[in-house]
Amino acid sequence: MKAVLKPVAALGEAVIGGVSEVGRVFQFFVLAVALAFRRPFRFGLLMQQAEFVGVGSLFIIVLTGSFTGAVFTLQTVNGLAQFNLESVVGTTVMIGVTRELGPVLTALMVTGRVASAMATELGTMRVTEQIDAMEVMAVNPMQYLVTPRVVASAIMVPALSMLFVAVAYAGSYLVAVQLMGIDEGAYLSRIRMYVTPFDVMHGFYKSIVFGILLAVVGCYKGFNAAGGARGVGEATTKAVVIGSISVFVIDYVLTSILMRFEPSVIGG
């Protein structure tokens, strides 16, 4: 009987552990946000983190965005050509990039670069007892280390996402109009006709959530690292894996919610 119940008990423990971990991460997030409104306001640290998250990620975002727009356009042109619908290539690509690919790929790129760095830095500070030393000196480590990173990420990831969309549009235009010979007027007019401010805000709202998410996960894993260098490595790996998976899960949830407010859906 015990052998039969053992897998059930293991599953129950895993579920309870996962739910508890989500609760601790949420509590960590709430505390970090609450401390953003408490003195002292550390604008210098915020600017440093904004530069690290935003400026440091410019190259990879521009590179990824331009080739994403180009490749997506190539595939879309080939698919729509079978139905003589090449004129809607611009609309198809831009809605897909603005709503989904821009926010999601930006979040994944920033997770790989920024969340891992946050986990490594804070994890190293934890295992070398630097965070404990800050507490002894009456410096709140959450306010000093975590809050600036979360706020900076919430600001800079949406900006990076908009940049991604812009360069993806440029890559799409070059491939569609200059290389594939699609009529420029039809390409641009369809975009103006069908790509709405709702599409832009759809991606913008997602980017804010993704920015907060990846920073919170990275900081949480680093802040609670233990076990020396190996523990820091494990925290970094978990930050990237959990952050990346969470982006896809939250993307589905946000898409389901935001589509309920889409004007065309309400009108239909």
PDB file of C-alpha atoms in Angstrom:
ATOM      1  CA  MET A   1       0.000   0.000   0.000  1.00  0.00           C
ATOM      2  CA  LYS A   2       2.816   2.373   0.869  1.00  0.00           C
ATOM      3  CA  ALA A   3       4.481   1.670  -2.474  1.00  0.00           C
ATOM      4  CA  VAL A   4       1.252   2.591  -4.271  1.00  0.00           C
ATOM      5  CA  LEU A   5       0.824   5.836  -2.364  1.00  0.00           C
ATOM      6  CA  LYS A   6       4.455   6.893  -2.643  1.00  0.00           C
ATOM      7  CA  PRO A   7       4.130   8.436  -6.160  1.00  0.00           C
ATOM      8  CA  VAL A   8       0.954  10.230  -5.075  1.00  0.00           C
ATOM      9  CA  ALA A   9       2.718  11.630  -2.023  1.00  0.00           C
ATOM     10  CA  ALA A  10       5.665  12.743  -4.157  1.00  0.00           C
ATOM     11  CA  LEU A  11       3.307  14.477  -6.585  1.00  0.00           C
ATOM     12  CA  GLY A  12       1.521  16.192  -3.716  1.00  0.00           C
ATOM     13  CA  GLU A  13       4.792  17.401  -2.243  1.00  0.00           C
ATOM     14  CA  ALA A  14       5.876  18.747  -5.632  1.00  0.00           C
ATOM     15  CA  VAL A  15       2.597  20.626  -6.096  1.00  0.00           C
ATOM     16  CA  ILE A  16       2.686  22.076  -2.590  1.00  0.00           C
ATOM     17  CA  GLY A  17       6.324  23.046  -3.022  1.00  0.00           C
ATOM     18  CA  GLY A  18       5.601  24.735  -6.343  1.00  0.00           C
ATOM     19  CA  VAL A  19       2.642  26.685  -4.977  1.00  0.00           C
ATOM     20  CA  SER A  20       4.673  27.738  -1.935  1.00  0.00           C
ATOM     21  CA  GLU A  21       7.504  28.912  -4.188  1.00  0.00           C
ATOM     22  CA  VAL A  22       5.094  30.997  -6.272  1.00  0.00           C
ATOM     23  CA  GLY A  23       3.757  32.541  -3.072  1.00  0.00           C
ATOM     24  CA  ARG A  24       7.250  33.432  -1.876  1.00  0.00           C
ATOM     25  CA  VAL A  25       8.125  34.988  -5.231  1.00  0.00           C
ATOM     26  CA  PHE A  26       4.929  37.056  -5.166  1.00  0.00           C
ATOM     27  CA  GLN A  27       5.681  38.212  -1.621  1.00  0.00           C
ATOM     28  CA  PHE A  28       9.197  39.128  -2.777  1.00  0.00           C
ATOM     29  CA  PHE A  29       7.712  41.145  -5.656  1.00  0.00           C
ATOM     30  CA  VAL A  30       5.227  43.004  -3.441  1.00  0.00           C
ATOM     31  CA  LEU A  31       7.978  43.978  -0.997  1.00  0.00           C
ATOM     32  CA  ALA A  32      10.243  45.199  -3.797  1.00  0.00           C
ATOM     33  CA  VAL A  33       7.468  47.377  -5.247  1.00  0.00           C
ATOM     34  CA  ALA A  34       6.425  48.723  -1.838  1.00  0.00           C
ATOM     35  CA  LEU A  35      10.003  49.784  -1.097  1.00  0.00           C
ATOM     36  CA  ALA A  36      10.039  51.837  -4.310  1.00  0.00           C
ATOM     37  CA  PHE A  37       7.771  54.356  -2.559  1.00  0.00           C
ATOM     38  CA  ARG A  38       9.772  54.541   0.662  1.00  0.00           C
ATOM     39  CA  ARG A  39      12.670  56.892   1.338  1.00  0.00           C
ATOM     40  CA  PRO A  40      15.516  57.043   0.543  1.00  0.00           C
ATOM     41  CA  PHE A  41      14.841  57.050  -3.201  1.00  0.00           C
ATOM     42  CA  ARG A  42      17.915  55.660  -4.907  1.00  0.00           C
ATOM     43  CA  PHE A  43      17.729  57.335  -8.325  1.00  0.00           C
ATOM     44  CA  GLY A  44      21.435  56.814  -8.950  1.00  0.00           C
ATOM     45  CA  LEU A  45      21.091  53.057  -8.611  1.00  0.00           C
ATOM     46  CA  LEU A  46      17.965  53.141 -10.764  1.00  0.00           C
ATOM     47  CA  MET A  47      19.838  54.936 -13.555  1.00  0.00           C
ATOM     48  CA  GLN A  48      22.713  52.450 -13.339  1.00  0.00           C
ATOM     49  CA  GLN A  49      20.356  49.514 -13.683  1.00  0.00           C
ATOM     50  CA  ALA A  50      18.400  51.206 -16.477  1.00  0.00           C
ATOM     51  CA  GLU A  51      21.642  51.636 -18.397  1.00  0.00           C
ATOM     52  CA  PHE A  52      22.580  48.010 -17.794  1.00  0.00           C
ATOM     53  CA  VAL A  53      19.191  46.631 -18.831  1.00  0.00           C
ATOM     54  CA  GLY A  54      18.470  49.041 -21.672  1.00  0.00           C
ATOM     55  CA  VAL A  55      21.669  50.335 -23.232  1.00  0.00           C
ATOM     56  CA  GLY A  56      23.503  47.078 -22.677  1.00  0.00           C
ATOM     57  CA  SER A  57      20.795  45.155 -24.539  1.00  0.00           C
ATOM     58  CA  LEU A  58      20.498  47.459 -27.566  1.00  0.00           C
ATOM     59  CA  PHE A  59      22.760  45.506 -29.899  1.00  0.00           C
ATOM     60  CA  ILE A  60      21.173  42.117 -29.314  1.00  0.00           C
ATOM     61  CA  ILE A  61      17.653  43.571 -29.625  1.00  0.00           C
ATOM     62  CA  VAL A  62      18.433  45.368 -32.898  1.00  0.00           C
ATOM     63  CA  LEU A  63      20.088  42.269 -34.337  1.00  0.00           C
ATOM     64  CA  THR A  64      17.320  39.911 -33.238  1.00  0.00           C
ATOM     65  CA  GLY A  65      14.525  42.254 -34.281  1.00  0.00           C
ATOM     66  CA  SER A  66      15.826  42.961 -37.768  1.00  0.00           C
ATOM     67  CA  PHE A  67      16.338  39.306 -38.662  1.00  0.00           C
ATOM     68  CA  THR A  68      13.057  38.269 -37.051  1.00  0.00           C
ATOM     69  CA  GLY A  69      11.178  40.736 -39.238  1.00  0.00           C
ATOM     70  CA  ALA A  70      13.094  39.619 -42.320  1.00  0.00           C
ATOM     71  CA  VAL A  71      12.627  35.869 -41.767  1.00  0.00           C
ATOM     72  CA  PHE A  72       8.981  36.214 -40.733  1.00  0.00           C
ATOM     73  CA  THR A  73       8.328  38.195 -43.918  1.00  0.00           C
ATOM     74  CA  LEU A  74      10.009  35.594 -46.120  1.00  0.00           C
ATOM     75  CA  GLN A  75       7.869  32.841 -44.658  1.00  0.00           C
ATOM     76  CA  THR A  76       4.690  34.926 -44.812  1.00  0.00           C
ATOM     77  CA  VAL A  77       5.205  35.948 -48.439  1.00  0.00           C
ATOM     78  CA  ASN A  78       5.725  32.349 -49.499  1.00  0.00           C
ATOM     79  CA  GLY A  79       2.620  31.233 -47.628  1.00  0.00           C
ATOM     80  CA  LEU A  80       0.283  34.005 -48.777  1.00  0.00           C
ATOM     81  CA  ALA A  81       1.486  33.848 -52.379  1.00  0.00           C
ATOM     82  CA  GLN A  82      -0.429  30.586 -52.746  1.00  0.00           C
ATOM     83  CA  PHE A  83      -3.651  32.551 -52.233  1.00  0.00           C
ATOM     84  CA  ASN A  84      -2.602  35.740 -54.086  1.00  0.00           C
ATOM     85  CA  LEU A  85      -2.663  37.673 -50.801  1.00  0.00           C
ATOM     86  CA  GLU A  86       0.808  39.217 -50.917  1.00  0.00           C
ATOM     87  CA  SER A  87      -0.709  42.652 -50.266  1.00  0.00           C
ATOM     88  CA  VAL A  88      -1.516  41.718 -46.651  1.00  0.00           C
ATOM     89  CA  VAL A  89       2.026  40.608 -45.839  1.00  0.00           C
ATOM     90  CA  GLY A  90       2.801  43.847 -44.006  1.00  0.00           C
ATOM     91  CA  THR A  91      -0.344  43.624 -41.894  1.00  0.00           C
ATOM     92  CA  THR A  92       0.241  39.977 -40.992  1.00  0.00           C
ATOM     93  CA  VAL A  93       3.862  40.510 -40.044  1.00  0.00           C
ATOM     94  CA  MET A  94       3.332  43.710 -38.088  1.00  0.00           C
ATOM     95  CA  ILE A  95       0.388  42.429 -36.051  1.00  0.00           C
ATOM     96  CA  GLY A  96       2.313  39.268 -35.202  1.00  0.00           C
ATOM     97  CA  VAL A  97       5.473  41.154 -34.286  1.00  0.00           C
ATOM     98  CA  THR A  98       3.727  43.953 -32.393  1.00  0.00           C
ATOM     99  CA  ARG A  99       1.482  41.711 -30.344  1.00  0.00           C
ATOM    100  CA  GLU A 100       3.574  38.602 -29.819  1.00  0.00           C
ATOM    101  CA  LEU A 101       7.062  38.267 -31.239  1.00  0.00           C
ATOM    102  CA  GLY A 102       8.263  41.696 -30.120  1.00  0.00           C
ATOM    103  CA  PRO A 103       7.363  41.409 -26.429  1.00  0.00           C
ATOM    104  CA  VAL A 104       8.134  37.689 -26.127  1.00  0.00           C
ATOM    105  CA  LEU A 105      11.480  37.616 -27.945  1.00  0.00           C
ATOM    106  CA  THR A 106      12.592  40.810 -26.213  1.00  0.00           C
ATOM    107  CA  ALA A 107      11.766  39.255 -22.845  1.00  0.00           C
ATOM    108  CA  LEU A 108      13.641  36.067 -23.723  1.00  0.00           C
ATOM    109  CA  MET A 109      16.725  37.966 -24.890  1.00  0.00           C
ATOM    110  CA  VAL A 110      16.732  40.142 -21.778  1.00  0.00           C
ATOM    111  CA  THR A 111      16.137  37.117 -19.548  1.00  0.00           C
ATOM    112  CA  GLY A 112      19.193  35.386 -20.952  1.00  0.00           C
ATOM    113  CA  ARG A 113      21.357  38.451 -20.484  1.00  0.00           C
ATOM    114  CA  VAL A 114      19.908  40.429 -17.564  1.00  0.00           C
ATOM    115  CA  ALA A 115      18.093  37.946 -15.314  1.00  0.00           C
ATOM    116  CA  SER A 116      21.125  35.671 -15.333  1.00  0.00           C
ATOM    117  CA  ALA A 117      23.401  38.579 -14.436  1.00  0.00           C
ATOM    118  CA  MET A 118      21.089  39.656 -11.607  1.00  0.00           C
ATOM    119  CA  ALA A 119      20.976  36.138 -10.186  1.00  0.00           C
ATOM    120  CA  THR A 120      24.748  35.771 -10.423  1.00  0.00           C
ATOM    121  CA  GLU A 121      25.511  39.143  -8.848  1.00  0.00           C
ATOM    122  CA  LEU A 122      23.059  38.849  -5.966  1.00  0.00           C
ATOM    123  CA  GLY A 123      23.906  35.178  -5.470  1.00  0.00           C
ATOM    124  CA  THR A 124      27.583  36.015  -5.143  1.00  0.00           C
ATOM    125  CA  MET A 125      26.764  38.752  -2.653  1.00  0.00           C
ATOM    126  CA  ARG A 126      24.635  36.330  -0.658  1.00  0.00           C
ATOM    127  CA  VAL A 127      27.173  33.494  -0.404  1.00  0.00           C
ATOM    128  CA  THR A 128      29.999  35.928   0.415  1.00  0.00           C
ATOM    129  CA  GLU A 129      27.813  37.454   3.175  1.00  0.00           C
ATOM    130  CA  GLN A 130      27.801  40.938   1.637  1.00  0.00           C
ATOM    131  CA  ILE A 131      24.010  41.064   1.958  1.00  0.00           C
ATOM    132  CA  ASP A 132      24.287  40.100   5.620  1.00  0.00           C
ATOM    133  CA  ALA A 133      26.812  42.905   6.084  1.00  0.00           C
ATOM    134  CA  MET A 134      24.362  45.399   4.576  1.00  0.00           C
ATOM    135  CA  GLU A 135      21.718  44.327   7.079  1.00  0.00           C
ATOM    136  CA  VAL A 136      24.203  44.806   9.925  1.00  0.00           C
ATOM    137  CA  MET A 137      24.864  48.354   8.670  1.00  0.00           C
ATOM    138  CA  ALA A 138      21.094  49.052   8.726  1.00  0.00           C
ATOM    139  CA  VAL A 139      20.861  49.162   4.918  1.00  0.00           C
ATOM    140  CA  ASN A 140      17.791  47.418   3.552  1.00  0.00           C
ATOM    141  CA  PRO A 141      19.200  45.026   0.915  1.00  0.00           C
ATOM    142  CA  MET A 142      15.829  44.675  -0.783  1.00  0.00           C
ATOM    143  CA  GLN A 143      15.538  48.424  -1.292  1.00  0.00           C
ATOM    144  CA  TYR A 144      19.176  48.824  -2.261  1.00  0.00           C
ATOM    145  CA  LEU A 145      19.643  45.793  -4.510  1.00  0.00           C
ATOM    146  CA  VAL A 146      16.274  44.518  -5.706  1.00  0.00           C
ATOM    147  CA  THR A 147      13.936  47.488  -6.091  1.00  0.00           C
ATOM    148  CA  PRO A 148      16.149  49.465  -8.530  1.00  0.00           C
ATOM    149  CA  ARG A 149      16.539  46.372 -10.704  1.00  0.00           C
ATOM    150  CA  VAL A 150      12.811  45.631 -10.817  1.00  0.00           C
ATOM    151  CA  VAL A 151      11.827  49.234 -11.559  1.00  0.00           C
ATOM    152  CA  ALA A 152      14.535  49.645 -14.204  1.00  0.00           C
ATOM    153  CA  SER A 153      13.483  46.436 -15.914  1.00  0.00           C
ATOM    154  CA  ALA A 154       9.817  47.460 -15.873  1.00  0.00           C
ATOM    155  CA  ILE A 155      10.780  50.695 -17.644  1.00  0.00           C
ATOM    156  CA  MET A 156      13.424  49.499 -20.082  1.00  0.00           C
ATOM    157  CA  VAL A 157      11.943  46.207 -21.337  1.00  0.00           C
ATOM    158  CA  PRO A 158       8.896  47.958 -22.893  1.00  0.00           C
ATOM    159  CA  ALA A 159      11.262  50.461 -24.523  1.00  0.00           C
ATOM    160  CA  LEU A 160      13.388  47.621 -25.886  1.00  0.00           C
ATOM    161  CA  SER A 161      10.257  45.880 -27.134  1.00  0.00           C
ATOM    162  CA  MET A 162       9.190  48.978 -29.073  1.00  0.00           C
ATOM    163  CA  LEU A 163      12.685  49.156 -30.560  1.00  0.00           C
ATOM    164  CA  PHE A 164      12.415  45.491 -31.516  1.00  0.00           C
ATOM    165  CA  VAL A 165       9.142  46.179 -33.330  1.00  0.00           C
ATOM    166  CA  ALA A 166      10.635  49.170 -35.162  1.00  0.00           C
ATOM    167  CA  VAL A 167      13.673  47.310 -36.466  1.00  0.00           C
ATOM    168  CA  ALA A 168      11.532  44.264 -37.287  1.00  0.00           C
ATOM    169  CA  TYR A 169       9.343  46.550 -39.380  1.00  0.00           C
ATOM    170  CA  ALA A 170      12.437  47.871 -41.166  1.00  0.00           C
ATOM    171  CA  GLY A 171      13.653  44.337 -41.848  1.00  0.00           C
ATOM    172  CA  SER A 172      10.217  43.320 -43.073  1.00  0.00           C
ATOM    173  CA  TYR A 173       9.977  46.335 -45.389  1.00  0.00           C
ATOM    174  CA  LEU A 174      13.379  45.667 -46.944  1.00  0.00           C
ATOM    175  CA  VAL A 175      12.585  42.029 -47.635  1.00  0.00           C
ATOM    176  CA  ALA A 176       8.993  42.514 -48.794  1.00  0.00           C
ATOM    177  CA  VAL A 177       9.365  45.649 -50.921  1.00  0.00           C
ATOM    178  CA  GLN A 178      13.006  45.743 -51.934  1.00  0.00           C
ATOM    179  CA  LEU A 179      13.741  42.024 -52.328  1.00  0.00           C
ATOM    180  CA  MET A 180      10.389  40.338 -53.001  1.00  0.00           C
ATOM    181  CA  GLY A 181       8.959  43.121 -55.170  1.00  0.00           C
ATOM    182  CA  ILE A 182       5.703  43.663 -53.274  1.00  0.00           C
ATOM    183  CA  ASP A 183       4.019  46.960 -54.117  1.00  0.00           C
ATOM    184  CA  GLU A 184       5.130  49.570 -51.591  1.00  0.00           C
ATOM    185  CA  GLY A 185       1.820  51.429 -51.580  1.00  0.00           C
ATOM    186  CA  ALA A 186      -0.197  48.296 -50.893  1.00  0.00           C
ATOM    187  CA  TYR A 187       2.269  47.178 -48.223  1.00  0.00           C
ATOM    188  CA  LEU A 188       2.136  50.461 -46.318  1.00  0.00           C
ATOM    189  CA  SER A 189      -1.569  51.186 -46.800  1.00  0.00           C
ATOM    190  CA  ARG A 190      -2.609  47.814 -45.390  1.00  0.00           C
ATOM    191  CA  ILE A 191      -0.455  48.396 -42.321  1.00  0.00           C
ATOM    192  CA  ARG A 192      -2.028  51.819 -41.742  1.00  0.00           C
ATOM    193  CA  MET A 193      -5.477  50.354 -42.275  1.00  0.00           C
ATOM    194  CA  TYR A 194      -5.309  47.313 -40.017  1.00  0.00           C
ATOM    195  CA  VAL A 195      -2.565  47.839 -37.421  1.00  0.00           C
ATOM    196  CA  THR A 196      -4.278  49.780 -34.630  1.00  0.00           C
ATOM    197  CA  PRO A 197      -3.176  51.496 -31.406  1.00  0.00           C
ATOM    198  CA  PHE A 198      -4.702  48.535 -29.573  1.00  0.00           C
ATOM    199  CA  ASP A 199      -2.117  46.260 -31.181  1.00  0.00           C
ATOM    200  CA  VAL A 200       0.675  48.524 -29.952  1.00  0.00           C
ATOM    201  CA  MET A 201      -0.725  48.748 -26.423  1.00  0.00           C
ATOM    202  CA  HIS A 202      -1.291  44.985 -26.437  1.00  0.00           C
ATOM    203  CA  GLY A 203       2.441  44.444 -26.816  1.00  0.00           C
ATOM    204  CA  PHE A 204       3.326  47.330 -24.498  1.00  0.00           C
ATOM    205  CA  TYR A 205       1.323  45.969 -21.564  1.00  0.00           C
ATOM    206  CA  LYS A 206       2.871  42.546 -22.020  1.00  0.00           C
ATOM    207  CA  SER A 207       6.354  44.037 -22.030  1.00  0.00           C
ATOM    208  CA  ILE A 208       5.792  45.774 -18.698  1.00  0.00           C
ATOM    209  CA  VAL A 209       4.712  42.511 -17.084  1.00  0.00           C
ATOM    210  CA  PHE A 210       7.589  40.597 -18.670  1.00  0.00           C
ATOM    211  CA  GLY A 211      10.084  43.199 -17.477  1.00  0.00           C
ATOM    212  CA  ILE A 212       8.881  42.918 -13.901  1.00  0.00           C
ATOM    213  CA  LEU A 213       8.717  39.135 -14.122  1.00  0.00           C
ATOM    214  CA  LEU A 214      12.252  38.506 -15.336  1.00  0.00           C
ATOM    215  CA  ALA A 215      13.771  40.935 -12.828  1.00  0.00           C
ATOM    216  CA  VAL A 216      11.829  39.475  -9.902  1.00  0.00           C
ATOM    217  CA  VAL A 217      12.763  35.900 -10.825  1.00  0.00           C
ATOM    218  CA  GLY A 218      16.431  36.768 -11.335  1.00  0.00           C
ATOM    219  CA  CYS A 219      16.685  38.753  -8.109  1.00  0.00           C
ATOM    220  CA  TYR A 220      14.733  36.189  -6.087  1.00  0.00           C
ATOM    221  CA  LYS A 221      16.929  33.295  -7.149  1.00  0.00           C
ATOM    222  CA  GLY A 222      20.102  35.256  -6.515  1.00  0.00           C
ATOM    223  CA  PHE A 223      18.909  36.724  -3.226  1.00  0.00           C
ATOM    224  CA  ASN A 224      18.137  33.254  -1.871  1.00  0.00           C
ATOM    225  CA  ALA A 225      21.187  31.449  -3.265  1.00  0.00           C
ATOM    226  CA  ALA A 226      23.112  29.152  -0.937  1.00  0.00           C
ATOM    227  CA  GLY A 227      25.921  26.645  -1.137  1.00  0.00           C
ATOM    228  CA  GLY A 228      28.869  28.622  -2.433  1.00  0.00           C
ATOM    229  CA  ALA A 229      29.862  28.843  -6.089  1.00  0.00           C
ATOM    230  CA  ARG A 230      27.774  25.826  -7.031  1.00  0.00           C
ATOM    231  CA  GLY A 231      24.711  27.397  -5.450  1.00  0.00           C
ATOM    232  CA  VAL A 232      25.258  30.596  -7.430  1.00  0.00           C
ATOM    233  CA  GLY A 233      25.484  28.594 -10.648  1.00  0.00           C
ATOM    234  CA  GLU A 234      22.287  26.731  -9.846  1.00  0.00           C
ATOM    235  CA  ALA A 235      20.507  29.982  -8.997  1.00  0.00           C
ATOM    236  CA  THR A 236      21.572  31.498 -12.318  1.00  0.00           C
ATOM    237  CA  THR A 237      20.422  28.465 -14.285  1.00  0.00           C
ATOM    238  CA  LYS A 238      17.076  28.366 -12.500  1.00  0.00           C
ATOM    239  CA  ALA A 239      16.569  32.095 -13.057  1.00  0.00           C
ATOM    240  CA  VAL A 240      16.974  31.720 -16.820  1.00  0.00           C
ATOM    241  CA  VAL A 241      14.914  28.532 -17.116  1.00  0.00           C
ATOM    242  CA  ILE A 242      12.069  29.635 -14.849  1.00  0.00           C
ATOM    243  CA  GLY A 243      12.072  33.146 -16.308  1.00  0.00           C
ATOM    244  CA  SER A 244      11.878  31.863 -19.886  1.00  0.00           C
ATOM    245  CA  ILE A 245       9.112  29.361 -19.162  1.00  0.00           C
ATOM    246  CA  SER A 246       7.182  31.963 -17.175  1.00  0.00           C
ATOM    247  CA  VAL A 247       7.277  34.351 -20.134  1.00  0.00           C
ATOM    248  CA  PHE A 248       5.393  31.848 -22.295  1.00  0.00           C
ATOM    249  CA  VAL A 249       2.888  30.982 -19.571  1.00  0.00           C
ATOM    250  CA  ILE A 250       2.173  34.603 -18.697  1.00  0.00           C
ATOM    251  CA  ASP A 251       2.010  35.468 -22.407  1.00  0.00           C
ATOM    252  CA  TYR A 252      -0.887  33.065 -22.869  1.00  0.00           C
ATOM    253  CA  VAL A 253      -2.683  34.412 -19.794  1.00  0.00           C
ATOM    254  CA  LEU A 254      -2.237  38.046 -20.834  1.00  0.00           C
ATOM    255  CA  THR A 255      -3.283  37.323 -24.421  1.00  0.00           C
ATOM    256  CA  SER A 256      -6.476  35.671 -23.201  1.00  0.00           C
ATOM    257  CA  ILE A 257      -7.259  38.677 -21.014  1.00  0.00           C
ATOM    258  CA  LEU A 258      -6.339  41.415 -23.489  1.00  0.00           C
ATOM    259  CA  MET A 259      -8.286  39.863 -26.359  1.00  0.00           C
ATOM    260  CA  ARG A 260     -11.456  40.297 -24.322  1.00  0.00           C
ATOM    261  CA  PHE A 261     -10.967  44.056 -24.602  1.00  0.00           C
ATOM    262  CA  GLU A 262     -10.178  44.079 -28.318  1.00  0.00           C
ATOM    263  CA  PRO A 263     -12.612  46.461 -30.081  1.00  0.00           C
ATOM    264  CA  SER A 264     -13.324  44.091 -32.986  1.00  0.00           C
ATOM    265  CA  VAL A 265     -14.111  41.214 -30.618  1.00  0.00           C
ATOM    266  CA  ILE A 266     -16.463  43.337 -28.520  1.00  0.00           C
ATOM    267  CA  GLY A 267     -18.123  44.717 -31.615  1.00  0.00           C
ATOM    268  CA  GLY A 268     -18.528  41.234 -33.113  1.00  0.00           C
TER     269      GLY A 268
END
